[in-house]
mmCIF file of C-alpha atoms in Angstrom:
data_model
loop_
_atom_site.group_PDB
_atom_site.id
_atom_site.type_symbol
_atom_site.label_atom_id
_atom_site.label_comp_id
_atom_site.label_asym_id
_atom_site.label_seq_id
_atom_site.Cartn_x
_atom_site.Cartn_y
_atom_site.Cartn_z
ATOM 1 C CA MET A 1 57.863 -28.427 -7.209
ATOM 2 C CA GLU A 2 57.094 -24.801 -8.751
ATOM 3 C CA GLN A 3 60.875 -23.799 -10.533
ATOM 4 C CA GLN A 4 61.366 -20.441 -10.363
ATOM 5 C CA PRO A 5 61.810 -19.196 -13.758
ATOM 6 C CA GLU A 6 64.742 -18.320 -15.201
ATOM 7 C CA LEU A 7 65.609 -15.712 -18.337
ATOM 8 C CA SER A 8 67.755 -17.164 -20.157
ATOM 9 C CA ALA A 9 69.668 -15.779 -24.018
ATOM 10 C CA ASP A 10 69.924 -18.778 -25.778
ATOM 11 C CA VAL A 11 66.210 -17.379 -27.419
ATOM 12 C CA PRO A 12 67.078 -14.166 -27.945
ATOM 13 C CA ARG A 13 63.986 -12.024 -27.685
ATOM 14 C CA ALA A 14 63.245 -9.864 -30.584
ATOM 15 C CA TRP A 15 64.463 -6.279 -29.432
ATOM 16 C CA ASP A 16 67.407 -8.184 -27.993
ATOM 17 C CA ARG A 17 69.577 -8.137 -31.235
ATOM 18 C CA PRO A 18 72.179 -5.871 -32.553
ATOM 19 C CA VAL A 19 69.655 -4.682 -35.253
ATOM 20 C CA VAL A 20 67.564 -3.479 -32.632
ATOM 21 C CA THR A 21 69.845 -2.496 -29.695
ATOM 22 C CA VAL A 22 73.082 -0.455 -31.711
ATOM 23 C CA PRO A 23 70.470 2.017 -33.319
ATOM 24 C CA THR A 24 68.662 2.587 -29.954
ATOM 25 C CA LEU A 25 72.102 3.508 -28.204
ATOM 26 C CA THR A 26 73.563 5.195 -31.170
ATOM 27 C CA PHE A 27 70.438 7.318 -30.952
ATOM 28 C CA LEU A 28 70.291 7.817 -27.242
ATOM 29 C CA SER A 29 74.343 8.450 -28.109
ATOM 30 C CA LEU A 30 73.332 10.923 -30.092
ATOM 31 C CA ILE A 31 71.516 12.996 -28.055
ATOM 32 C CA GLY A 32 73.674 12.622 -24.461
ATOM 33 C CA GLY A 33 76.280 14.110 -26.374
ATOM 34 C CA GLN A 34 74.847 17.053 -27.187
ATOM 35 C CA PHE A 35 74.508 18.476 -23.886
ATOM 36 C CA PRO A 36 77.284 20.140 -22.633
ATOM 37 C CA SER A 37 79.115 19.382 -19.401
ATOM 38 C CA PHE A 38 77.982 20.631 -15.830
ATOM 39 C CA SER A 39 74.139 21.613 -17.637
ATOM 40 C CA THR A 40 71.486 20.392 -15.963
ATOM 41 C CA GLN A 41 70.273 18.330 -18.710
ATOM 42 C CA ALA A 42 73.488 16.811 -19.043
ATOM 43 C CA ASN A 43 72.948 15.771 -15.292
ATOM 44 C CA VAL A 44 69.364 14.616 -15.873
ATOM 45 C CA TYR A 45 70.351 13.059 -18.831
ATOM 46 C CA ALA A 46 72.851 11.084 -17.530
ATOM 47 C CA ILE A 47 71.327 9.989 -14.424
ATOM 48 C CA GLY A 48 68.271 8.521 -15.761
ATOM 49 C CA THR A 49 69.943 6.719 -18.716
ATOM 50 C CA GLY A 50 72.091 5.432 -16.505
ATOM 51 C CA GLY A 51 69.388 5.127 -13.990
ATOM 52 C CA ALA A 52 66.901 3.249 -16.466
ATOM 53 C CA LEU A 53 69.904 0.874 -16.999
ATOM 54 C CA VAL A 54 71.042 -0.173 -13.108
ATOM 55 C CA TRP A 55 66.783 -0.656 -12.883
ATOM 56 C CA LEU A 56 67.168 -2.999 -15.834
ATOM 57 C CA GLY A 57 70.032 -4.736 -15.009
ATOM 58 C CA LEU A 58 68.947 -4.716 -10.892
ATOM 59 C CA ALA A 59 65.267 -6.392 -11.852
ATOM 60 C CA ASN A 60 66.007 -9.421 -14.095
ATOM 61 C CA ARG A 61 64.079 -8.504 -16.436
ATOM 62 C CA VAL A 62 66.168 -8.893 -19.355
ATOM 63 C CA PRO A 63 67.793 -11.973 -20.289
ATOM 64 C CA ARG A 64 71.639 -12.800 -19.742
ATOM 65 C CA ARG A 65 74.543 -14.598 -20.831
ATOM 66 C CA PRO A 66 75.775 -17.281 -19.016
ATOM 67 C CA VAL A 67 78.546 -16.393 -15.959
ATOM 68 C CA PRO A 68 81.788 -18.576 -15.439
ATOM 69 C CA HIS A 69 82.111 -20.498 -12.217
ATOM 70 C CA ARG A 70 86.170 -19.666 -12.327
ATOM 71 C CA LEU A 71 87.768 -17.427 -13.707
ATOM 72 C CA ARG A 72 90.709 -18.820 -15.951
ATOM 73 C CA SER A 73 94.004 -19.363 -14.510
ATOM 74 C CA GLY A 74 96.076 -15.694 -16.384
ATOM 75 C CA ALA A 75 92.530 -13.699 -14.912
ATOM 76 C CA GLY A 76 96.289 -12.041 -12.784
ATOM 77 C CA TRP A 77 97.168 -10.210 -16.426
ATOM 78 C CA TRP A 78 94.284 -8.188 -16.060
ATOM 79 C CA LEU A 79 95.931 -6.953 -12.728
ATOM 80 C CA VAL A 80 98.612 -4.940 -14.910
ATOM 81 C CA PRO A 81 96.822 -2.638 -17.548
ATOM 82 C CA VAL A 82 94.427 -1.964 -13.842
ATOM 83 C CA LEU A 83 98.066 -0.834 -11.717
ATOM 84 C CA VAL A 84 99.775 1.038 -14.414
ATOM 85 C CA PHE A 85 96.727 3.426 -14.722
ATOM 86 C CA GLY A 86 95.537 3.484 -11.093
ATOM 87 C CA VAL A 87 99.789 4.401 -10.981
ATOM 88 C CA PHE A 88 99.087 7.708 -13.086
ATOM 89 C CA GLU A 89 95.363 8.208 -11.838
ATOM 90 C CA ALA A 90 96.077 8.066 -8.293
ATOM 91 C CA SER A 91 98.946 10.365 -8.173
ATOM 92 C CA THR A 92 97.757 13.255 -10.536
ATOM 93 C CA PHE A 93 94.903 13.607 -8.341
ATOM 94 C CA MET A 94 97.070 13.527 -5.299
ATOM 95 C CA LEU A 95 98.838 16.364 -7.151
ATOM 96 C CA GLY A 96 95.627 18.175 -7.802
ATOM 97 C CA SER A 97 95.267 17.573 -11.299
ATOM 98 C CA ARG A 98 97.424 20.309 -12.899
ATOM 99 C CA ASP A 99 97.376 21.504 -16.175
ATOM 100 C CA ASP A 100 101.438 19.821 -16.363
ATOM 101 C CA PHE A 101 99.857 17.157 -15.113
ATOM 102 C CA PRO A 102 96.657 15.966 -15.101
ATOM 103 C CA THR A 103 94.191 12.905 -14.764
ATOM 104 C CA PHE A 104 92.854 11.017 -17.510
ATOM 105 C CA SER A 105 89.555 13.290 -16.894
ATOM 106 C CA LYS A 106 91.143 16.395 -17.104
ATOM 107 C CA ILE A 107 92.942 15.010 -20.078
ATOM 108 C CA ALA A 108 89.401 13.655 -21.332
ATOM 109 C CA ASP A 109 87.665 17.484 -20.800
ATOM 110 C CA PRO A 110 88.822 19.328 -24.090
ATOM 111 C CA LEU A 111 87.949 16.301 -26.098
ATOM 112 C CA LEU A 112 84.617 16.103 -25.237
ATOM 113 C CA ASP A 113 83.486 19.525 -25.862
ATOM 114 C CA ASP A 114 82.989 17.756 -29.189
ATOM 115 C CA PRO A 115 79.756 16.852 -29.745
ATOM 116 C CA LEU A 116 80.259 13.745 -32.267
ATOM 117 C CA VAL A 117 83.609 12.543 -29.547
ATOM 118 C CA ARG A 118 80.705 13.252 -27.211
ATOM 119 C CA SER A 119 78.384 11.479 -28.648
ATOM 120 C CA VAL A 120 80.982 8.155 -29.296
ATOM 121 C CA ALA A 121 81.931 8.103 -25.839
ATOM 122 C CA TYR A 122 78.789 8.934 -24.678
ATOM 123 C CA PHE A 123 77.472 5.187 -27.486
ATOM 124 C CA GLY A 124 80.959 3.366 -25.447
ATOM 125 C CA TRP A 125 79.845 3.822 -22.390
ATOM 126 C CA LEU A 126 76.242 2.654 -23.253
ATOM 127 C CA SER A 127 77.096 -0.035 -24.586
ATOM 128 C CA ALA A 128 79.571 -1.099 -22.120
ATOM 129 C CA PHE A 129 76.685 -0.196 -19.910
ATOM 130 C CA TRP A 130 74.051 -2.688 -21.952
ATOM 131 C CA GLY A 131 76.715 -5.244 -21.648
ATOM 132 C CA LEU A 132 77.141 -5.354 -17.656
ATOM 133 C CA VAL A 133 73.191 -5.461 -17.792
ATOM 134 C CA ARG A 134 73.647 -8.552 -19.949
ATOM 135 C CA ARG A 135 76.157 -10.773 -17.650
ATOM 136 C CA MET B 1 105.463 16.242 -17.372
ATOM 137 C CA ARG B 2 102.084 16.870 -19.515
ATOM 138 C CA TYR B 3 103.712 14.050 -21.477
ATOM 139 C CA LEU B 4 104.050 11.855 -19.150
ATOM 140 C CA ALA B 5 100.794 11.960 -17.989
ATOM 141 C CA ILE B 6 99.656 11.202 -21.363
ATOM 142 C CA ALA B 7 101.549 8.793 -22.215
ATOM 143 C CA GLY B 8 101.081 6.742 -19.106
ATOM 144 C CA PHE B 9 96.970 6.779 -19.131
ATOM 145 C CA THR B 10 98.231 5.553 -23.270
ATOM 146 C CA VAL B 11 99.967 2.588 -22.089
ATOM 147 C CA ALA B 12 96.879 1.992 -20.444
ATOM 148 C CA LEU B 13 94.542 1.659 -22.183
ATOM 149 C CA LEU B 14 96.511 -0.027 -24.952
ATOM 150 C CA LEU B 15 97.014 -2.936 -22.160
ATOM 151 C CA PHE B 16 94.054 -3.073 -21.720
ATOM 152 C CA VAL B 17 93.322 -3.900 -25.702
ATOM 153 C CA ALA B 18 96.717 -5.915 -25.960
ATOM 154 C CA VAL B 19 95.195 -7.750 -22.523
ATOM 155 C CA GLU B 20 91.675 -8.454 -23.767
ATOM 156 C CA TRP B 21 93.514 -9.360 -27.000
ATOM 157 C CA ALA B 22 95.065 -12.370 -26.128
ATOM 158 C CA ALA B 23 91.823 -13.161 -23.594
ATOM 159 C CA ARG B 24 90.133 -13.945 -26.726
ATOM 160 C CA ARG B 25 92.857 -16.011 -28.507
ATOM 161 C CA GLU B 26 92.249 -19.983 -29.052
ATOM 162 C CA GLY B 27 93.112 -22.051 -26.141
ATOM 163 C CA SER B 28 93.493 -18.150 -23.984
ATOM 164 C CA ARG B 29 94.114 -18.787 -20.889
ATOM 165 C CA ILE B 30 93.550 -15.790 -20.112
ATOM 166 C CA PRO B 31 89.336 -14.445 -19.654
ATOM 167 C CA THR B 32 87.553 -11.488 -21.028
ATOM 168 C CA PHE B 33 87.381 -8.483 -19.334
ATOM 169 C CA GLY B 34 83.492 -9.113 -19.773
ATOM 170 C CA ASP B 35 84.081 -12.699 -17.809
ATOM 171 C CA VAL B 36 86.092 -10.257 -14.946
ATOM 172 C CA CYS B 37 83.575 -8.845 -14.758
ATOM 173 C CA ALA B 38 80.726 -10.909 -14.875
ATOM 174 C CA TYR B 39 82.853 -13.045 -12.325
ATOM 175 C CA VAL B 40 82.640 -9.872 -10.286
ATOM 176 C CA MET B 41 78.922 -9.421 -10.889
ATOM 177 C CA ARG B 42 77.765 -12.864 -9.225
ATOM 178 C CA TYR B 43 79.246 -12.093 -5.189
ATOM 179 C CA GLU B 44 75.964 -11.936 -3.656
ATOM 180 C CA VAL B 45 75.420 -11.655 0.351
ATOM 181 C CA GLY B 46 73.443 -13.375 1.710
ATOM 182 C CA PRO B 47 70.199 -11.658 -1.303
ATOM 183 C CA VAL B 48 72.135 -8.919 -2.053
ATOM 184 C CA PRO B 49 74.096 -8.837 -4.894
ATOM 185 C CA VAL B 50 76.359 -6.939 -4.202
ATOM 186 C CA GLY B 51 79.365 -7.288 -7.264
ATOM 187 C CA ARG B 52 76.324 -6.461 -9.557
ATOM 188 C CA ILE B 53 75.463 -3.149 -7.356
ATOM 189 C CA ALA B 54 79.062 -2.185 -7.083
ATOM 190 C CA LEU B 55 79.499 -2.257 -10.908
ATOM 191 C CA PHE B 56 76.123 -1.157 -11.433
ATOM 192 C CA GLY B 57 77.168 2.272 -9.496
ATOM 193 C CA PHE B 58 80.459 2.442 -10.815
ATOM 194 C CA TRP B 59 79.859 2.864 -14.313
ATOM 195 C CA TRP B 60 76.879 4.969 -14.019
ATOM 196 C CA TRP B 61 79.735 7.401 -11.582
ATOM 197 C CA MET B 62 81.658 6.951 -14.489
ATOM 198 C CA GLY B 63 79.379 8.517 -17.384
ATOM 199 C CA TRP B 64 78.113 10.874 -14.612
ATOM 200 C CA HIS B 65 81.778 12.483 -14.317
ATOM 201 C CA PHE B 66 82.638 12.505 -17.408
ATOM 202 C CA PHE B 67 79.236 13.889 -19.518
ATOM 203 C CA ALA B 68 77.815 15.690 -17.141
ATOM 204 C CA ARG B 69 80.362 17.212 -14.364
#
């Protein structure tokens, strides 16, 4: 019986190395950081880059890292930061995200107005997305 | 109140960093955040990779929300 070809992360492809991916993600982030919020370019770029990564991640075209079959027993610790964040996000959202009690995105918006900060944040978003695709 | 919100979110982010740091220590019983995501992404309903689609969709929306909206 013929085996389904399984992509493996054991032998990294030439393009699947930090020396290639980091400059590529940096380049994409520097472009993304130039588009202001609510612009057509920003919408097209965020949807386009994200869509490309979703396609890569669902099409099994990228080698993946090994997946744990079971989570270690301390996984519950992750609920602590998630719950603290969730309580503040939910309460600020339910109270209308006012200037005196803002949601996380309302706090982040003025910071993201700066193109350099925006590019750094874009790099974080794309890097994490790439990490998910490789999982 | 504004400072309370900023402090709350800062504490939450610091807790993310702290738990990830604890997870990366030798012999830790805490999985890394990447391992938790990978575990969630294993969830499938029949041939549909529901966990993978959900995480990709969430992260895609996050980028759009912060950079385009």
